[in-house]
């Protein structure tokens, strides 16, 4: 069930992955998801995305940064998506930036895109009623201290509504 | 032939594994299987299953005897959750290659165009599926001989074993299945609600589109309808009781909308709890009579 992939971070993008990402980037430039901005870098394999908390939600006016790393066999394999610096205070977001969201792991599908991931993350933030870390934050973050990817975690998805 | 006479085992309730136990067993071997089995195996005589089940339940063995009257061989698909789609791919393409049905290739191309339009109408970005579609079309054209790009049966086997090609075609079928379910969501909703408490869209997102998600009737109906390909599923399961009456083998023909229900599907799959493989009719004839013990169950949608 786990989807750790084959040492994805070290491998360069396959031709198919690079083609697909080029198409996603073009589509993003024409039609970016509302509340997000792609920071232009010279890397197709790592995207840095600004996230703006939606108006009338707990995160209004706040800005966060997502780091999206694409594996060699994207989109057959899920990208790795984490919050950088200070992640939003949310019951499904750990203080090391890891996000507990099924579509990033077991439920990933090539039918999804970076843009659809962004929309899911914003919707997760917007529906939150409490600004808090997950109850097991300390323990989880301690276990990840060796730099483990969130894709190596065996996630247990409690509730996708919070 | 009355199969019950050949079997002395009484088959009481305690002797037989329950379906959930079989499922648990399949889950355990699935991980181990994945590394040693090809995505699509070699064609093997049906008798290999006798060997596999000889220590197993008498119901299975009785059903195997019946199966052998109509079917001669099996080709396994790896138990990685994609076995239905992968078996469908190979069985369909192999049959086309054998009979060289150019009209069917042309019909399939039209069906694919409609599937593409369905997905676009549903708001699916074309770039997410166009590569998978192209790879399936490439395999489809390859089966017709006499061109530079033609594929032999050996090449077809190789392609279906190649992780990249094979998974791309599986993924294309997952897109098509999801598109068909969402296009006819009122039709599929009751089936989906009977299995889960998910909405049609959630079901497609969680149980159809991700690779490795297993297939159920809903997937088979949707893919068969969308591509216009009839599919027969023959069930080798624990249903039926040795004491009761002669054991029967259930089969189910999935016939696409608008097609004559008397049609004999060329894509034939063997279902064992949690898994699909490819089944072959006996001999070369595509027209083997059904035995009276093979319970026919045609469903028309």
Short mmCIF file of C-alpha atoms in Angstrom, two decimals:
data_model
loop_
_atom_site.label_atom_id
_atom_site.label_comp_id
_atom_site.label_asym_id
_atom_site.label_seq_id
_atom_site.Cartn_x
_atom_site.Cartn_y
_atom_site.Cartn_z
CA UNK A 1 0.00 0.00 0.00
CA UNK A 2 2.77 2.47 0.72
CA UNK A 3 3.97 4.39 -2.28
CA UNK A 4 7.53 5.25 -1.49
CA UNK A 5 8.56 4.81 -5.13
CA UNK A 6 12.05 4.04 -6.26
CA UNK A 7 14.36 6.63 -4.72
CA UNK A 8 12.39 9.30 -6.50
CA UNK A 9 14.25 12.36 -5.31
CA UNK A 10 17.58 11.42 -6.87
CA UNK A 11 16.26 10.38 -10.27
CA UNK A 12 15.75 12.84 -13.08
CA UNK A 13 12.36 13.14 -14.71
CA UNK A 14 11.52 10.65 -17.44
CA UNK A 15 10.72 12.10 -20.85
CA UNK A 16 7.02 11.44 -20.25
CA UNK A 17 7.12 13.15 -16.87
CA UNK A 18 8.90 16.19 -18.31
CA UNK A 19 6.36 16.43 -21.15
CA UNK A 20 3.44 16.18 -18.81
CA UNK A 21 4.88 18.80 -16.43
CA UNK A 22 5.51 21.17 -19.30
CA UNK A 23 1.83 20.84 -20.24
CA UNK A 24 0.76 21.38 -16.63
CA UNK A 25 2.93 24.47 -16.35
CA UNK A 26 1.50 25.92 -19.58
CA UNK A 27 -2.03 25.22 -18.37
CA UNK A 28 -1.19 26.80 -15.00
CA UNK A 29 0.08 29.96 -16.69
CA UNK A 30 -3.14 30.30 -18.70
CA UNK A 31 -5.46 29.30 -15.88
CA UNK A 32 -3.83 29.37 -12.42
CA UNK A 33 -5.89 28.04 -9.49
CA UNK A 34 -7.35 30.88 -7.45
CA UNK A 35 -5.25 31.75 -4.38
CA UNK A 36 -1.99 30.25 -5.70
CA UNK A 37 1.09 31.58 -7.41
CA UNK A 38 3.82 29.50 -8.99
CA UNK A 39 7.25 30.93 -8.24
CA UNK A 40 9.28 30.81 -11.39
CA UNK A 41 12.46 28.79 -10.94
CA UNK A 42 14.68 27.00 -13.42
CA UNK A 43 13.55 23.63 -12.16
CA UNK A 44 10.69 21.68 -13.69
CA UNK A 45 11.20 18.95 -11.10
CA UNK A 46 10.62 21.16 -8.04
CA UNK A 47 7.83 23.70 -7.95
CA UNK A 48 7.52 26.31 -5.23
CA UNK A 49 3.95 27.54 -4.87
CA UNK A 50 2.61 30.44 -2.80
CA UNK A 51 -0.66 29.73 -1.04
CA UNK A 52 -2.93 32.57 0.05
CA UNK A 53 -5.45 31.81 2.80
CA UNK A 54 -8.97 32.32 1.42
CA UNK A 55 -11.08 35.30 2.54
CA UNK A 56 -13.55 34.59 5.37
CA UNK A 57 -11.62 31.57 6.61
CA UNK A 58 -9.27 31.08 9.58
CA UNK A 59 -6.32 31.61 7.24
CA UNK A 60 -7.41 34.86 5.60
CA UNK A 61 -4.46 37.12 4.91
CA UNK A 62 -1.86 34.44 5.68
CA UNK A 63 0.67 33.24 3.15
CA UNK A 64 2.28 29.79 3.00
CA UNK A 65 4.64 28.01 0.67
CA UNK A 66 4.30 24.56 -0.84
CA UNK A 67 7.21 22.61 -2.20
CA UNK A 68 6.25 20.07 -4.84
CA UNK A 69 8.85 17.50 -5.94
CA UNK A 70 8.13 15.28 -8.90
CA UNK A 71 9.36 11.68 -9.12
CA UNK A 72 10.93 10.16 -12.22
CA UNK A 73 7.68 8.41 -13.11
CA UNK A 74 5.26 11.26 -12.53
CA UNK A 75 2.27 11.17 -12.99
CA UNK A 76 2.07 7.38 -12.48
CA UNK A 77 3.64 8.15 -9.13
CA UNK A 78 2.45 10.92 -6.84
CA UNK A 79 4.48 14.07 -6.35
CA UNK A 80 5.81 14.82 -2.87
CA UNK A 81 4.01 17.85 -1.48
CA UNK A 82 5.05 19.59 1.76
CA UNK A 83 4.67 23.01 3.34
CA UNK A 84 7.92 24.93 3.72
CA UNK A 85 9.01 27.23 6.57
CA UNK A 86 6.02 27.77 8.86
CA UNK A 87 3.15 25.50 7.81
CA UNK A 88 -0.46 26.51 8.50
CA UNK A 89 -1.79 25.55 11.94
CA UNK A 90 -4.21 22.81 10.95
CA UNK A 91 -5.24 19.47 12.49
CA UNK A 92 -3.95 17.59 9.40
CA UNK A 93 -0.72 19.50 8.84
CA UNK A 94 2.34 18.60 10.91
CA UNK A 95 4.84 21.21 12.04
CA UNK A 96 7.49 19.70 9.71
CA UNK A 97 5.23 20.54 6.76
CA UNK A 98 3.89 17.03 6.08
CA UNK A 99 0.25 16.96 5.03
CA UNK A 100 -2.20 14.17 5.86
CA UNK A 101 -4.32 14.16 2.71
CA UNK A 102 -5.23 10.91 0.93
CA UNK A 103 -4.80 12.17 -2.65
CA UNK A 104 -1.11 12.78 -1.97
CA UNK A 105 -0.54 9.11 -1.18
CA UNK A 106 -2.77 6.05 -1.70
CA UNK A 107 -5.49 7.89 -3.60
CA UNK A 108 -3.18 9.68 -6.02
CA UNK A 109 -4.10 9.22 -9.67
CA UNK A 110 -2.64 10.51 -12.95
CA UNK A 111 -6.09 12.06 -13.44
CA UNK A 112 -5.02 14.69 -10.89
CA UNK A 113 -2.74 17.63 -11.48
CA UNK A 114 -0.69 20.06 -9.40
CA UNK A 115 -3.57 22.46 -9.83
CA UNK A 116 -6.14 19.98 -8.49
CA UNK A 117 -3.85 19.19 -5.53
CA UNK A 118 -3.68 22.91 -4.74
CA UNK A 119 -7.45 23.20 -4.83
CA UNK A 120 -7.81 20.22 -2.45
CA UNK A 121 -5.27 21.72 -0.04
CA UNK A 122 -6.99 25.10 -0.05
CA UNK A 123 -10.35 23.44 0.50
CA UNK A 124 -8.86 21.51 3.44
CA UNK A 125 -7.62 24.79 4.93
CA UNK A 126 -10.84 26.66 4.25
CA UNK A 127 -13.09 24.10 5.92
CA UNK A 128 -11.01 24.04 9.11
CA UNK A 129 -12.79 25.20 12.26
CA UNK A 130 -9.80 25.13 14.56
CA UNK A 131 -6.20 26.27 14.29
CA UNK A 132 -4.26 23.44 15.90
CA UNK A 133 -1.56 20.90 15.18
CA UNK A 134 -2.44 17.20 14.92
CA UNK A 135 -2.53 15.58 18.41
CA UNK A 136 0.45 13.35 17.54
CA UNK A 137 2.54 16.17 16.08
CA UNK A 138 5.53 15.88 18.47
CA UNK A 139 5.80 12.14 18.07
CA UNK A 140 5.38 12.19 14.30
CA UNK A 141 7.89 14.96 13.73
CA UNK A 142 10.40 13.22 15.99
CA UNK A 143 10.05 10.06 13.88
CA UNK A 144 10.71 12.03 10.71
CA UNK A 145 13.92 13.65 11.96
CA UNK A 146 16.10 11.63 9.60
CA UNK A 147 14.52 13.53 6.71
CA UNK A 148 11.94 10.89 5.84
CA UNK A 149 9.60 11.72 2.99
CA UNK A 150 5.89 11.93 3.86
CA UNK A 151 5.41 9.36 1.08
CA UNK A 152 7.09 6.82 3.35
CA UNK A 153 4.57 7.34 6.11
CA UNK A 154 1.73 4.86 6.48
CA UNK A 155 -1.04 7.40 6.68
CA UNK A 156 -4.33 6.76 8.35
CA UNK A 157 -6.92 9.14 6.99
CA UNK A 158 -9.36 9.95 9.76
CA UNK A 159 -11.67 12.39 8.19
CA UNK A 160 -11.39 14.34 4.98
CA UNK A 161 -13.91 16.97 6.06
CA UNK A 162 -11.89 18.76 8.75
CA UNK B 1 -22.21 -35.50 -15.81
CA UNK B 2 -23.34 -35.30 -12.25
CA UNK B 3 -20.33 -34.00 -10.44
CA UNK B 4 -21.57 -34.71 -6.94
CA UNK B 5 -21.15 -38.45 -7.54
CA UNK B 6 -17.45 -38.07 -8.01
CA UNK B 7 -16.85 -36.34 -4.74
CA UNK B 8 -17.15 -37.99 -1.36
CA UNK B 9 -16.25 -35.03 0.82
CA UNK B 10 -19.36 -33.91 2.73
CA UNK B 11 -18.25 -30.28 2.74
CA UNK B 12 -19.72 -29.14 6.05
CA UNK B 13 -19.68 -25.49 7.00
CA UNK B 14 -16.60 -25.76 9.24
CA UNK B 15 -14.51 -27.41 6.54
CA UNK B 16 -14.74 -24.59 4.11
CA UNK B 17 -12.88 -21.31 4.26
CA UNK B 18 -15.18 -18.31 4.22
CA UNK B 19 -14.87 -15.75 1.42
CA UNK B 20 -13.33 -13.25 3.83
CA UNK B 21 -10.69 -15.81 4.81
CA UNK B 22 -9.92 -16.37 1.14
CA UNK B 23 -9.74 -12.64 0.69
CA UNK B 24 -7.29 -12.33 3.57
CA UNK B 25 -5.24 -15.14 2.07
CA UNK B 26 -5.22 -13.43 -1.31
CA UNK B 27 -4.12 -10.18 0.28
CA UNK B 28 -1.21 -11.97 1.92
CA UNK B 29 0.00 -13.61 -1.27
CA UNK B 30 -0.62 -10.51 -3.34
CA UNK B 31 2.50 -8.74 -2.11
CA UNK B 32 4.64 -11.84 -2.63
CA UNK B 33 3.10 -12.51 -6.06
CA UNK B 34 3.74 -9.06 -7.33
CA UNK B 35 7.47 -9.64 -7.45
CA UNK B 36 7.56 -13.05 -9.07
CA UNK B 37 4.67 -13.06 -11.56
CA UNK B 38 4.75 -11.30 -14.91
CA UNK B 39 2.10 -8.60 -15.36
CA UNK B 40 0.58 -11.02 -17.88
CA UNK B 41 1.64 -14.66 -17.66
CA UNK B 42 2.02 -17.45 -20.23
CA UNK B 43 -0.95 -19.39 -21.54
CA UNK B 44 -1.30 -22.48 -19.35
CA UNK B 45 -3.64 -25.48 -19.54
CA UNK B 46 -6.57 -25.26 -17.16
CA UNK B 47 -5.28 -28.36 -15.41
CA UNK B 48 -2.72 -26.17 -13.59
CA UNK B 49 -5.60 -25.00 -11.41
CA UNK B 50 -6.38 -28.59 -10.39
CA UNK B 51 -2.88 -28.82 -9.04
CA UNK B 52 -3.34 -25.54 -7.21
CA UNK B 53 -6.60 -26.62 -5.58
CA UNK B 54 -6.00 -30.31 -5.08
CA UNK B 55 -5.71 -29.87 -1.34
CA UNK B 56 -8.47 -27.31 -1.36
CA UNK B 57 -12.21 -27.28 -1.23
CA UNK B 58 -14.27 -29.90 -3.06
CA UNK B 59 -16.54 -27.18 -4.39
CA UNK B 60 -13.63 -25.62 -6.26
CA UNK B 61 -12.57 -28.97 -7.69
CA UNK B 62 -16.11 -29.82 -8.76
CA UNK B 63 -16.41 -26.46 -10.48
CA UNK B 64 -13.06 -26.93 -12.20
CA UNK B 65 -14.31 -30.18 -13.73
CA UNK B 66 -17.27 -28.29 -15.18
CA UNK B 67 -15.07 -25.44 -16.41
CA UNK B 68 -12.85 -27.87 -18.26
CA UNK B 69 -15.75 -28.89 -20.47
CA UNK B 70 -15.90 -25.44 -22.03
CA UNK B 71 -12.53 -23.86 -21.35
CA UNK B 72 -9.09 -25.18 -22.06
CA UNK B 73 -6.54 -22.66 -20.90
CA UNK B 74 -5.83 -19.78 -18.58
CA UNK B 75 -3.42 -16.86 -18.67
CA UNK B 76 -2.75 -15.22 -15.35
CA UNK B 77 -2.58 -11.53 -14.65
CA UNK B 78 -0.51 -10.25 -11.76
CA UNK B 79 -2.57 -9.66 -8.63
CA UNK B 80 -1.70 -6.01 -8.26
CA UNK B 81 -5.21 -4.57 -8.18
CA UNK B 82 -5.12 -3.89 -11.93
CA UNK B 83 -5.82 -7.49 -12.97
CA UNK B 84 -9.27 -6.83 -14.43
CA UNK B 85 -8.06 -3.99 -16.67
CA UNK B 86 -4.89 -5.83 -17.61
CA UNK B 87 -6.73 -9.07 -18.42
CA UNK B 88 -9.24 -7.10 -20.49
CA UNK B 89 -6.42 -5.39 -22.41
CA UNK B 90 -4.61 -8.58 -23.27
CA UNK B 91 -7.67 -10.69 -23.99
CA UNK B 92 -9.19 -8.05 -26.28
CA UNK B 93 -5.99 -7.28 -28.20
CA UNK B 94 -5.01 -10.94 -28.53
CA UNK B 95 -8.40 -11.87 -29.94
CA UNK B 96 -8.16 -9.03 -32.49
CA UNK B 97 -4.69 -10.15 -33.46
CA UNK B 98 -5.81 -13.73 -33.96
CA UNK B 99 -8.90 -12.98 -36.05
CA UNK B 100 -7.51 -9.82 -37.78
CA UNK B 101 -10.76 -7.92 -37.38
CA UNK B 102 -10.11 -4.57 -39.07
CA UNK B 103 -13.75 -3.53 -38.78
CA UNK B 104 -13.53 -3.92 -35.01
CA UNK B 105 -10.40 -1.76 -34.92
CA UNK B 106 -12.28 0.96 -36.80
CA UNK B 107 -15.29 0.62 -34.49
CA UNK B 108 -13.04 0.84 -31.43
CA UNK B 109 -11.41 4.01 -32.76
CA UNK B 110 -14.84 5.62 -32.92
CA UNK B 111 -15.68 4.43 -29.41
CA UNK B 112 -12.41 5.95 -28.16
CA UNK B 113 -13.29 9.29 -29.75
CA UNK B 114 -16.60 9.27 -27.88
CA UNK B 115 -14.84 8.40 -24.61
CA UNK B 116 -12.45 11.29 -25.19
CA UNK B 117 -15.35 13.67 -25.74
CA UNK B 118 -17.07 12.38 -22.57
CA UNK B 119 -13.95 13.09 -20.50
CA UNK B 120 -13.52 16.56 -21.97
CA UNK B 121 -17.22 17.35 -21.39
CA UNK B 122 -16.75 16.29 -17.76
CA UNK B 123 -13.97 18.86 -17.43
CA UNK B 124 -11.04 16.42 -17.47
CA UNK B 125 -8.00 18.21 -18.92
CA UNK B 126 -7.03 16.47 -22.16
CA UNK B 127 -3.33 16.50 -21.31
CA UNK B 128 -4.00 14.21 -18.35
CA UNK B 129 -5.13 11.30 -20.56
CA UNK B 130 -3.97 11.95 -24.15
CA UNK B 131 -0.68 10.06 -23.76
CA UNK B 132 -2.45 6.98 -22.37
CA UNK B 133 -5.04 7.14 -25.13
CA UNK B 134 -2.31 7.32 -27.77
CA UNK B 135 -0.54 4.29 -26.34
CA UNK B 136 -3.72 2.21 -26.41
CA UNK B 137 -4.42 3.29 -30.01
CA UNK B 138 -0.86 2.29 -30.91
CA UNK B 139 -1.41 -1.22 -29.51
CA UNK B 140 -4.77 -1.40 -31.29
CA UNK B 141 -3.26 -0.57 -34.69
CA UNK B 142 -0.36 -2.92 -34.07
CA UNK B 143 -2.51 -6.05 -33.98
CA UNK B 144 -3.48 -5.72 -37.65
CA UNK B 145 -0.74 -7.44 -39.65
CA UNK B 146 1.01 -6.39 -42.82
CA UNK B 147 2.28 -2.99 -41.68
CA UNK B 148 5.69 -1.88 -40.55
CA UNK B 149 4.29 -1.27 -37.08
CA UNK B 150 2.49 -4.62 -36.82
CA UNK B 151 3.02 -6.65 -33.68
CA UNK B 152 3.30 -10.43 -33.46
CA UNK B 153 1.66 -12.30 -30.61
CA UNK B 154 5.10 -12.48 -28.94
CA UNK B 155 5.46 -8.72 -29.18
CA UNK B 156 1.97 -8.21 -27.81
CA UNK B 157 2.87 -10.36 -24.82
CA UNK B 158 6.07 -8.33 -24.35
CA UNK B 159 4.19 -5.04 -24.54
CA UNK B 160 1.60 -6.16 -22.04
CA UNK B 161 4.43 -7.21 -19.73
CA UNK B 162 6.24 -3.94 -20.13
CA UNK B 163 5.49 -1.88 -17.04
CA UNK B 164 5.26 1.38 -18.95
CA UNK B 165 3.08 0.33 -21.90
CA UNK B 166 0.92 -1.96 -19.80
CA UNK B 167 0.28 0.55 -17.04
CA UNK B 168 -0.47 3.31 -19.54
CA UNK B 169 -3.19 1.19 -21.16
CA UNK B 170 -4.58 0.24 -17.73
CA UNK B 171 -4.64 3.93 -16.86
CA UNK B 172 -6.45 4.76 -20.10
CA UNK B 173 -9.12 2.17 -19.21
CA UNK B 174 -9.41 3.71 -15.74
CA UNK B 175 -10.07 7.11 -17.34
CA UNK B 176 -12.67 5.60 -19.68
CA UNK B 177 -14.37 3.76 -16.81
CA UNK B 178 -14.47 6.86 -14.64
CA UNK B 179 -15.82 8.95 -17.52
CA UNK B 180 -18.60 6.46 -18.26
CA UNK B 181 -19.62 6.19 -14.60
CA UNK B 182 -19.78 9.97 -14.21
CA UNK B 183 -21.56 10.48 -17.55
CA UNK B 184 -24.30 8.07 -16.44
CA UNK B 185 -24.17 8.90 -12.77
CA UNK B 186 -27.93 8.39 -12.15
CA UNK B 187 -27.62 4.86 -13.52
CA UNK B 188 -24.53 3.95 -11.50
CA UNK B 189 -25.45 5.75 -8.28
CA UNK B 190 -27.58 2.93 -6.77
CA UNK B 191 -24.83 0.35 -7.46
CA UNK B 192 -22.22 2.56 -5.86
CA UNK B 193 -24.36 3.37 -2.85
CA UNK B 194 -24.98 -0.33 -2.38
CA UNK B 195 -21.24 -0.89 -2.00
CA UNK B 196 -20.09 2.21 -0.16
CA UNK B 197 -21.43 5.45 1.15
CA UNK B 198 -19.53 7.43 -1.46
CA UNK B 199 -20.91 9.79 -4.05
CA UNK B 200 -20.37 8.86 -7.70
CA UNK B 201 -17.59 11.41 -8.03
CA UNK B 202 -15.88 10.29 -4.81
CA UNK B 203 -16.13 6.67 -5.94
CA UNK B 204 -14.41 7.49 -9.24
CA UNK B 205 -11.69 9.50 -7.47
CA UNK B 206 -10.98 6.83 -4.84
CA UNK B 207 -11.90 3.49 -6.42
CA UNK B 208 -11.51 3.88 -10.18
CA UNK B 209 -8.85 6.44 -11.07
CA UNK B 210 -5.97 5.44 -8.75
CA UNK B 211 -3.79 2.60 -10.08
CA UNK B 212 -4.08 -0.60 -8.05
CA UNK B 213 -7.70 -0.10 -7.00
CA UNK B 214 -9.57 -3.34 -7.55
CA UNK B 215 -12.48 -3.67 -9.93
CA UNK B 216 -16.04 -4.65 -9.25
CA UNK B 217 -19.16 -5.09 -11.38
CA UNK B 218 -19.48 -1.33 -11.68
CA UNK B 219 -16.06 -1.04 -13.36
CA UNK B 220 -16.78 -3.93 -15.73
CA UNK B 221 -20.19 -2.60 -16.78
CA UNK B 222 -18.78 0.89 -17.36
CA UNK B 223 -15.74 -0.21 -19.39
CA UNK B 224 -17.71 -2.75 -21.42
CA UNK B 225 -20.42 -0.19 -22.23
CA UNK B 226 -18.05 2.68 -22.97
CA UNK B 227 -15.87 0.67 -25.35
CA UNK B 228 -18.71 -1.48 -26.70
CA UNK B 229 -16.93 -4.74 -25.86
CA UNK B 230 -18.91 -7.64 -24.38
CA UNK B 231 -17.19 -9.35 -21.46
CA UNK B 232 -17.85 -12.74 -19.91
CA UNK B 233 -16.88 -13.36 -16.30
CA UNK B 234 -16.83 -16.97 -15.13
CA UNK B 235 -16.89 -17.34 -11.35
CA UNK B 236 -14.78 -19.91 -9.56
CA UNK B 237 -15.86 -19.24 -6.01
CA UNK B 238 -17.25 -20.97 -2.94
CA UNK B 239 -20.90 -20.46 -3.77
CA UNK B 240 -23.07 -23.56 -3.85
CA UNK B 241 -23.14 -26.59 -1.61
CA UNK B 242 -21.96 -30.08 -2.45
CA UNK B 243 -24.86 -31.62 -0.54
CA UNK B 244 -27.63 -29.67 -2.12
CA UNK B 245 -27.70 -30.25 -5.83
CA UNK B 246 -25.21 -30.59 -8.64
CA UNK B 247 -22.66 -27.81 -8.37
CA UNK B 248 -23.00 -25.13 -11.03
CA UNK B 249 -20.51 -22.61 -12.31
CA UNK B 250 -21.92 -19.14 -12.48
CA UNK B 251 -21.10 -16.89 -15.34
CA UNK B 252 -22.13 -13.40 -16.14
CA UNK B 253 -22.14 -11.80 -19.58
CA UNK B 254 -21.74 -8.04 -19.60
CA UNK B 255 -23.33 -6.99 -22.88
CA UNK B 256 -22.99 -3.34 -23.94
CA UNK B 257 -26.10 -1.30 -24.47
CA UNK B 258 -27.73 -1.85 -27.84
CA UNK B 259 -25.95 -5.12 -28.54
CA UNK B 260 -27.77 -8.42 -29.07
CA UNK B 261 -27.81 -10.23 -25.72
CA UNK B 262 -27.19 -13.52 -27.51
CA UNK B 263 -23.71 -12.38 -28.47
CA UNK B 264 -20.88 -14.62 -27.31
CA UNK B 265 -18.20 -12.49 -25.66
CA UNK B 266 -14.63 -12.97 -26.84
CA UNK B 267 -13.15 -11.38 -23.75
CA UNK B 268 -13.55 -14.12 -21.14
CA UNK B 269 -12.24 -13.67 -17.63
CA UNK B 270 -11.99 -16.12 -14.77
CA UNK B 271 -12.89 -14.61 -11.43
CA UNK B 272 -11.66 -16.06 -8.19
CA UNK B 273 -12.38 -14.06 -5.02
CA UNK B 274 -10.37 -10.86 -5.34
CA UNK B 275 -8.76 -11.70 -8.68
CA UNK B 276 -9.28 -11.87 -12.46
CA UNK B 277 -7.34 -13.95 -15.01
CA UNK B 278 -7.88 -14.62 -18.72
CA UNK B 279 -9.78 -17.73 -19.76
CA UNK B 280 -9.68 -19.46 -23.17
CA UNK B 281 -12.36 -21.56 -24.81
CA UNK B 282 -11.46 -25.16 -25.58
CA UNK B 283 -9.86 -25.84 -28.94
CA UNK B 284 -9.73 -23.23 -31.66
CA UNK B 285 -13.43 -22.89 -32.19
CA UNK B 286 -14.97 -19.71 -30.95
CA UNK B 287 -18.30 -21.46 -30.80
CA UNK B 288 -18.25 -24.02 -28.05
CA UNK B 289 -21.67 -24.96 -26.72
CA UNK B 290 -22.32 -24.15 -23.11
CA UNK B 291 -22.84 -27.05 -20.82
CA UNK B 292 -26.15 -27.20 -19.07
CA UNK B 293 -24.38 -26.88 -15.75
CA UNK B 294 -22.88 -23.55 -16.64
CA UNK B 295 -25.55 -21.22 -15.40
CA UNK B 296 -26.14 -18.44 -17.82
CA UNK B 297 -26.82 -15.05 -16.49
CA UNK B 298 -26.99 -12.36 -19.12
CA UNK B 299 -27.24 -8.84 -17.96
CA UNK B 300 -28.28 -6.09 -20.27
CA UNK B 301 -27.66 -2.47 -19.55
#
